[in-house]
Tab-separated table of C-alpha atoms (C1' of nucleotides) and ligand atoms in Angstrom:
chain	number	residue	atom	x	y	z
R	1	MET	CA	0.000	0.000	0.000
R	2	PRO	CA	1.503	3.307	-1.037
R	3	GLU	CA	2.540	5.472	1.895
R	4	LEU	CA	4.945	8.428	1.814
R	5	PRO	CA	8.077	6.560	0.564
R	6	GLU	CA	6.186	4.747	-2.197
R	7	VAL	CA	4.535	7.951	-3.430
R	8	GLU	CA	7.946	9.642	-3.342
R	9	ALA	CA	9.397	6.835	-5.514
R	10	ILE	CA	6.574	7.335	-8.010
R	11	ARG	CA	7.180	11.103	-7.986
R	12	GLN	CA	10.854	10.516	-8.765
R	13	ASP	CA	9.874	8.133	-11.584
R	14	LEU	CA	7.590	10.783	-13.085
R	15	ILE	CA	10.321	13.418	-12.891
R	16	ALA	CA	12.861	11.031	-14.439
R	17	MET	CA	10.565	10.405	-17.397
R	18	ASP	CA	10.336	14.153	-18.044
R	19	LEU	CA	6.631	14.452	-17.357
R	20	LYS	CA	7.229	17.978	-16.118
R	21	GLY	CA	6.731	20.454	-18.931
R	22	GLN	CA	4.455	18.136	-20.881
R	23	GLU	CA	0.802	18.949	-21.449
R	24	ILE	CA	-2.312	17.069	-20.342
R	25	GLU	CA	-4.989	17.124	-23.035
R	26	SER	CA	-7.818	15.511	-21.112
R	27	VAL	CA	-8.715	13.278	-18.191
R	28	ILE	CA	-10.962	10.274	-18.779
R	29	ALA	CA	-12.878	8.395	-16.094
R	30	PHE	CA	-13.562	4.661	-16.350
R	31	ASN	CA	-14.937	4.548	-12.809
R	32	GLU	CA	-17.271	7.404	-11.918
R	33	ARG	CA	-16.133	7.740	-8.292
R	34	THR	CA	-12.404	7.987	-9.039
R	35	LEU	CA	-12.515	11.600	-10.211
R	36	SER	CA	-13.536	14.566	-8.093
R	37	PRO	CA	-15.552	16.473	-9.082
R	38	THR	CA	-17.501	13.514	-10.471
R	39	GLU	CA	-19.229	15.626	-13.134
R	40	LYS	CA	-17.645	15.091	-16.559
R	41	MET	CA	-18.540	18.662	-17.518
R	42	ALA	CA	-16.158	20.205	-14.973
R	43	TRP	CA	-13.230	18.251	-16.419
R	44	ASP	CA	-14.133	18.965	-20.023
R	45	VAL	CA	-14.340	22.680	-19.270
R	46	PHE	CA	-11.013	22.707	-17.426
R	47	PHE	CA	-9.291	20.784	-20.245
R	48	GLN	CA	-10.897	22.756	-23.054
R	49	SER	CA	-7.296	23.444	-24.010
R	50	PRO	CA	-4.250	21.418	-22.854
R	51	ARG	CA	-2.738	22.208	-19.441
R	52	ARG	CA	1.018	22.227	-18.975
R	53	ILE	CA	2.496	20.397	-15.976
R	54	ILE	CA	4.395	23.051	-14.038
R	55	SER	CA	5.730	20.841	-11.247
R	56	ILE	CA	5.406	17.382	-9.712
R	57	GLU	CA	5.211	17.537	-5.940
R	58	ARG	CA	4.161	15.429	-2.975
R	59	LYS	CA	2.622	16.194	0.378
R	60	GLY	CA	2.196	13.218	2.688
R	61	LYS	CA	0.626	10.462	0.585
R	62	TRP	CA	-0.750	12.921	-1.982
R	63	LEU	CA	0.949	13.265	-5.357
R	64	LEU	CA	0.458	16.750	-6.774
R	65	LEU	CA	0.556	17.573	-10.468
R	66	LYS	CA	0.598	21.350	-10.530
R	67	LEU	CA	-0.854	22.591	-13.786
R	68	ALA	CA	-1.306	26.029	-15.220
R	69	GLY	CA	-4.537	27.139	-13.528
R	70	GLY	CA	-5.061	24.245	-11.132
R	71	THR	CA	-3.648	21.175	-9.406
R	72	LEU	CA	-4.398	17.470	-9.693
R	73	PHE	CA	-4.264	15.861	-6.243
R	74	ILE	CA	-3.710	12.126	-6.729
R	75	HIS	CA	-4.210	9.662	-3.867
R	76	LEU	CA	-3.435	5.994	-4.504
R	77	ARG	CA	-4.995	4.736	-1.239
R	78	MET	CA	-4.495	0.963	-0.994
R	79	SER	CA	-4.199	-0.448	-4.476
R	80	GLY	CA	-3.546	2.518	-6.746
R	81	LYS	CA	-0.718	2.513	-9.299
R	82	LEU	CA	0.337	4.699	-12.204
R	83	ARG	CA	1.384	3.209	-15.525
R	84	LEU	CA	2.503	4.788	-18.754
R	85	THR	CA	0.604	3.448	-21.758
R	86	GLU	CA	0.522	4.101	-25.490
R	87	SER	CA	-2.540	1.928	-26.115
R	88	ARG	CA	-6.006	3.429	-26.487
R	89	ARG	CA	-7.651	0.405	-24.888
R	90	PRO	CA	-8.251	0.643	-21.108
R	91	MET	CA	-6.004	-1.640	-19.058
R	92	THR	CA	-7.337	-4.129	-16.502
R	93	HIS	CA	-8.519	-2.213	-13.421
R	94	GLU	CA	-7.797	1.120	-15.094
R	95	ARG	CA	-10.086	3.644	-13.364
R	96	ALA	CA	-8.963	6.849	-15.061
R	97	ARG	CA	-6.326	8.163	-17.433
R	98	LEU	CA	-4.484	11.377	-18.059
R	99	VAL	CA	-4.042	11.834	-21.792
R	100	ILE	CA	-0.712	13.482	-22.536
R	101	LYS	CA	-0.132	15.518	-25.669
R	102	GLY	CA	1.837	13.412	-28.125
R	103	GLY	CA	0.000	10.096	-27.744
R	104	ALA	CA	0.996	8.664	-24.364
R	105	SER	CA	-1.283	8.359	-21.345
R	106	LEU	CA	-0.778	8.036	-17.641
R	107	SER	CA	-3.118	5.282	-16.476
R	108	PHE	CA	-4.535	5.160	-12.967
R	109	ILE	CA	-4.773	1.457	-12.102
R	110	ASP	CA	-6.733	0.770	-8.927
R	111	PRO	CA	-8.437	-2.620	-8.401
R	112	ARG	CA	-10.143	-1.612	-5.162
R	113	LYS	CA	-11.398	1.753	-6.432
R	114	PHE	CA	-10.434	3.632	-3.255
R	115	GLY	CA	-7.979	5.956	-5.020
R	116	ARG	CA	-8.911	9.470	-6.099
R	117	ILE	CA	-7.841	12.135	-8.579
R	118	VAL	CA	-9.050	15.500	-7.339
R	119	LEU	CA	-9.038	18.646	-9.458
R	120	ILE	CA	-8.480	21.768	-7.378
R	121	GLU	CA	-8.653	25.097	-9.164
R	122	LYS	CA	-8.618	27.368	-6.108
R	123	GLU	CA	-5.810	26.806	-3.670
R	124	ASP	CA	-7.997	27.371	-0.599
R	125	ALA	CA	-10.073	24.330	-1.637
R	126	SER	CA	-7.061	22.012	-1.267
R	127	PRO	CA	-7.438	19.028	1.074
R	128	SER	CA	-6.132	19.772	4.564
R	129	ILE	CA	-2.914	17.830	5.014
R	130	GLY	CA	-0.715	17.830	8.123
R	131	ILE	CA	3.022	18.468	8.233
R	132	ASP	CA	5.089	16.122	6.059
R	133	PRO	CA	8.015	14.506	7.916
R	134	THR	CA	10.390	15.189	4.994
R	135	GLU	CA	9.740	18.939	5.161
R	136	GLY	CA	12.353	21.167	6.760
R	137	THR	CA	9.676	22.503	9.085
R	138	PHE	CA	9.224	19.055	10.639
R	139	THR	CA	11.580	19.653	13.546
R	140	GLU	CA	11.721	18.016	16.957
R	141	GLU	CA	10.080	21.133	18.399
R	142	ALA	CA	7.278	20.914	15.825
R	143	LEU	CA	6.536	17.308	16.784
R	144	LEU	CA	6.653	18.084	20.515
R	145	SER	CA	4.234	20.957	19.994
R	146	LEU	CA	1.784	18.827	18.008
R	147	LEU	CA	2.022	15.918	20.463
R	148	SER	CA	1.252	18.179	23.428
R	149	LYS	CA	-2.403	18.308	22.300
R	150	GLY	CA	-2.747	14.558	21.733
R	151	GLN	CA	-5.288	12.686	23.840
R	152	THR	CA	-5.407	9.339	22.085
R	153	ALA	CA	-3.206	6.274	21.568
R	154	ILE	CA	0.064	7.065	19.814
R	155	LYS	CA	-0.658	4.730	16.876
R	156	THR	CA	-4.063	6.320	16.276
R	157	TRP	CA	-2.477	9.771	16.548
R	158	LEU	CA	0.296	8.995	14.048
R	159	LEU	CA	-2.194	7.610	11.510
R	160	ASP	CA	-4.152	10.895	11.532
R	161	GLN	CA	-2.981	12.635	8.351
R	162	LYS	CA	-4.158	16.026	9.617
R	163	LYS	CA	-1.457	15.886	12.300
R	164	ILE	CA	1.499	14.336	10.461
R	165	SER	CA	1.012	13.323	6.839
R	166	GLY	CA	2.524	10.337	5.103
R	167	LEU	CA	2.691	7.588	7.709
R	168	GLY	CA	0.416	4.584	7.157
R	169	ASN	CA	0.092	1.281	8.927
R	170	ILE	CA	3.505	-0.075	7.902
R	171	TYR	CA	5.641	2.927	8.824
R	172	VAL	CA	3.742	3.717	12.019
R	173	ASP	CA	4.408	0.196	13.318
R	174	GLU	CA	8.053	0.480	12.225
R	175	ALA	CA	8.625	3.922	13.774
R	176	LEU	CA	7.033	2.853	17.070
R	177	PHE	CA	9.267	-0.214	17.217
R	178	ARG	CA	12.369	1.911	16.675
R	179	ALA	CA	11.237	4.250	19.426
R	180	GLY	CA	10.415	1.365	21.785
R	181	ILE	CA	6.865	2.640	22.264
R	182	HIS	CA	3.820	0.361	22.535
R	183	PRO	CA	1.233	1.277	19.843
R	184	GLU	CA	-1.525	1.760	22.444
R	185	HIS	CA	0.550	4.041	24.663
R	186	PRO	CA	-1.434	7.260	25.340
R	187	VAL	CA	0.230	10.318	23.769
R	188	SER	CA	-0.366	12.278	26.980
R	189	ARG	CA	1.728	9.816	28.983
R	190	LEU	CA	4.817	9.741	26.752
R	191	SER	CA	7.993	10.986	28.437
R	192	LEU	CA	9.956	13.819	26.843
R	193	ALA	CA	12.778	11.379	26.101
R	194	LYS	CA	10.372	9.013	24.290
R	195	LYS	CA	8.903	11.874	22.263
R	196	LYS	CA	12.395	12.922	21.163
R	197	LEU	CA	13.248	9.330	20.300
R	198	LEU	CA	9.984	9.085	18.339
R	199	TYR	CA	11.017	12.120	16.307
R	200	ARG	CA	14.298	10.486	15.301
R	201	SER	CA	12.490	7.190	14.645
R	202	ILE	CA	9.952	8.757	12.274
R	203	VAL	CA	12.600	10.643	10.309
R	204	GLY	CA	14.940	7.634	10.230
R	205	THR	CA	12.233	5.191	9.159
R	206	ILE	CA	11.007	7.433	6.358
R	207	GLN	CA	14.504	8.321	5.125
R	208	GLU	CA	15.525	4.662	4.932
R	209	ALA	CA	12.311	3.632	3.214
R	210	ILE	CA	12.723	6.390	0.605
R	211	LYS	CA	16.296	5.195	0.036
R	212	HIS	CA	14.891	1.696	-0.582
R	213	ARG	CA	12.169	3.077	-2.873
R	214	GLY	CA	9.420	1.841	-0.594
R	215	THR	CA	8.040	-1.488	0.599
R	216	SER	CA	6.730	-4.112	-1.846
R	217	LEU	CA	5.241	-7.012	0.093
R	218	GLY	CA	3.965	-10.257	-1.412
R	219	THR	CA	4.767	-11.764	-4.770
R	220	THR	CA	1.727	-10.744	-6.803
R	221	ASN	CA	1.378	-7.489	-8.704
R	222	GLN	CA	-1.401	-6.489	-6.316
R	223	ASN	CA	1.225	-4.880	-4.149
R	224	TYR	CA	3.053	-1.637	-4.585
R	225	SER	CA	5.430	-1.068	-7.482
R	226	GLY	CA	6.740	2.066	-9.173
R	227	ILE	CA	5.714	3.417	-12.538
R	228	HIS	CA	8.058	1.052	-14.405
R	229	LYS	CA	6.842	-1.904	-12.295
R	230	ALA	CA	10.051	-1.811	-10.249
R	231	ARG	CA	9.572	-3.028	-6.691
R	232	GLY	CA	10.970	-1.355	-3.598
R	233	SER	CA	13.266	-3.224	-1.223
R	234	HIS	CA	12.309	-1.925	2.208
R	235	GLN	CA	10.382	-5.157	2.903
R	236	ASP	CA	13.832	-6.684	3.546
R	237	HIS	CA	14.451	-4.123	6.304
R	238	LEU	CA	11.205	-4.258	8.265
R	239	PHE	CA	11.492	-4.783	12.023
R	240	VAL	CA	7.898	-5.693	12.865
R	241	TYR	CA	5.383	-5.220	10.049
R	242	SER	CA	4.373	-8.619	8.606
R	243	ARG	CA	6.954	-10.291	10.898
R	244	GLN	CA	4.502	-11.784	13.431
R	245	GLY	CA	5.897	-14.949	14.997
R	246	LYS	CA	9.421	-14.184	13.804
R	247	PRO	CA	12.170	-13.230	16.272
R	248	CYS	CA	12.628	-9.553	17.119
R	249	LYS	CA	15.752	-8.252	15.371
R	250	LYS	CA	16.850	-6.621	18.640
R	251	CYS	CA	15.991	-9.187	21.345
R	252	ARG	CA	14.786	-12.413	19.617
R	253	THR	CA	11.358	-12.299	21.323
R	254	PRO	CA	8.648	-13.381	18.820
R	255	ILE	CA	6.887	-10.387	17.208
R	256	GLU	CA	3.197	-10.174	18.077
R	257	LYS	CA	0.304	-9.134	15.876
R	258	VAL	CA	-2.942	-7.820	17.352
R	259	ARG	CA	-5.934	-5.961	15.959
R	260	PHE	CA	-6.100	-2.390	17.230
R	261	ARG	CA	-8.850	-0.015	16.039
R	262	GLY	CA	-9.354	-2.119	12.930
R	263	ARG	CA	-5.657	-2.179	12.002
R	264	GLY	CA	-3.246	-5.080	12.046
R	265	THR	CA	-0.720	-3.942	14.643
R	266	HIS	CA	2.765	-5.451	14.929
R	267	PHE	CA	5.139	-4.965	17.863
R	268	CYS	CA	7.748	-6.624	20.039
R	269	PRO	CA	6.201	-7.335	23.462
R	270	SER	CA	9.624	-7.049	25.062
R	271	CYS	CA	11.012	-3.908	23.342
R	272	GLN	CA	7.631	-2.119	23.379
R	273	LYS	CA	6.156	-2.584	26.829
R	274	PRO	CA	2.573	-1.349	27.332
R	275	VAL	CA	2.040	1.473	29.822
R	276	HIS	CA	1.266	0.002	33.257
B	1	DC	C1'	-13.013	20.343	19.067
B	2	DA	C1'	-11.137	15.657	19.767
B	3	DC	C1'	-12.031	11.258	19.192
B	4	DC	C1'	-14.352	6.916	17.585
B	5	DT	C1'	-16.930	3.743	14.380
B	6	DT	C1'	-18.662	2.561	9.983
B	7	DT	C1'	-18.288	2.310	5.206
B	8	DC	C1'	-16.327	1.819	0.832
B	9	DC	C1'	-13.898	-2.030	-2.445
B	10	DT	C1'	-11.846	-6.537	-4.601
B	11	DG	C1'	-7.936	-9.885	-4.918
B	12	DT	C1'	-5.809	-13.195	-2.010
B	13	DG	C1'	-5.278	-17.074	0.891
B	14	DC	C1'	-7.008	-20.322	4.002
B	15	DG	C1'	-10.082	-24.168	5.850
B	16	DC	C1'	-12.914	-27.746	4.440
Y	1	DT	C1'	-10.524	-27.961	-7.584
Y	2	DG	C1'	-14.165	-25.090	-5.715
Y	3	DC	C1'	-16.718	-22.620	-2.259
Y	4	DG	C1'	-17.264	-19.318	1.546
Y	5	DC	C1'	-15.231	-16.039	4.194
Y	6	DA	C1'	-11.823	-13.327	6.856
Y	7	DC	C1'	-8.496	-10.144	5.701
Y	8	DA	C1'	-5.806	-6.209	3.742
Y	9	DG	C1'	-6.563	-0.521	5.443
Y	10	DG	C1'	-6.826	5.096	4.144
Y	11	DA	C1'	-9.842	8.511	4.867
Y	12	DA	C1'	-14.590	10.569	4.449
Y	13	DA	C1'	-18.791	10.835	6.901
Y	14	DG	C1'	-21.469	10.808	10.739
Y	15	DG	C1'	-21.982	10.139	15.741
Y	16	DT	C1'	-20.670	11.032	20.726
H	1	LIG	ZN1	12.415	-6.991	20.888
DNA sequence: CACCTTTCCTGTGCGC
DNA sequence: TGCGCACAGGAAAGGT
């Protein structure tokens, strides 16, 4: 599932293939709920003439194609992928496509239909997205300040994209392991030392995962891969996620998996003691 | 406002 | 080999 590092890998792929500077002629929907607004008219009006791609950015898990006069906010959710195609025929599970001037298209492949492509013409209508941990403004002080208002379990808090953006289930479990914090630990009861360690754990986890071009679990193509189908390698560096029953890489205790607020939650019961 | 639950979706993998 | 079902989970929407 694409989280911050996977979306960053896709962004780098798009930049490497010189998408920036090219023009989008139209956007076609194959699944009516994938595009927002859902009305075809709004898209046809916006793309009455081609729109040049000014920049390719990312905030949290959102991929941003900044166009002249508006921005496409692309969210891959669980099963979304982008593929470059020359064919006119829709691909399997293709939910939408961006038609690029010159004949190529960027296909939005999304079996589970949770992904979205959102057209925003006015900047103040942009989705509200919390601070991204790769931004320079994400400092230790910034995290401490945000955490000071937290009243819920740390895992729940970290998954809230309006607080910090980009961490999903994999990287939250990984960051909490590195910090030695139990996922259900209340934010309000974290020591200052643990909060500072959490800061370094979040930044370290994300930096390493970006370096590895994300996590590609499983062997089927249902899982994450970049625009050229290349898989990431961070799955070989996971401490807890999907490692239930296997020995902790720090202390050899078997990793546990529980269900917490509807999420599979992986942790080492010895390195991440619950609050007593 | 802060937090919690439900809902949306379909391919995969398991038990029988 | 096939059937039924739990599971995967991000975020919007609605409730407390
Ligand atoms: Zn351990």
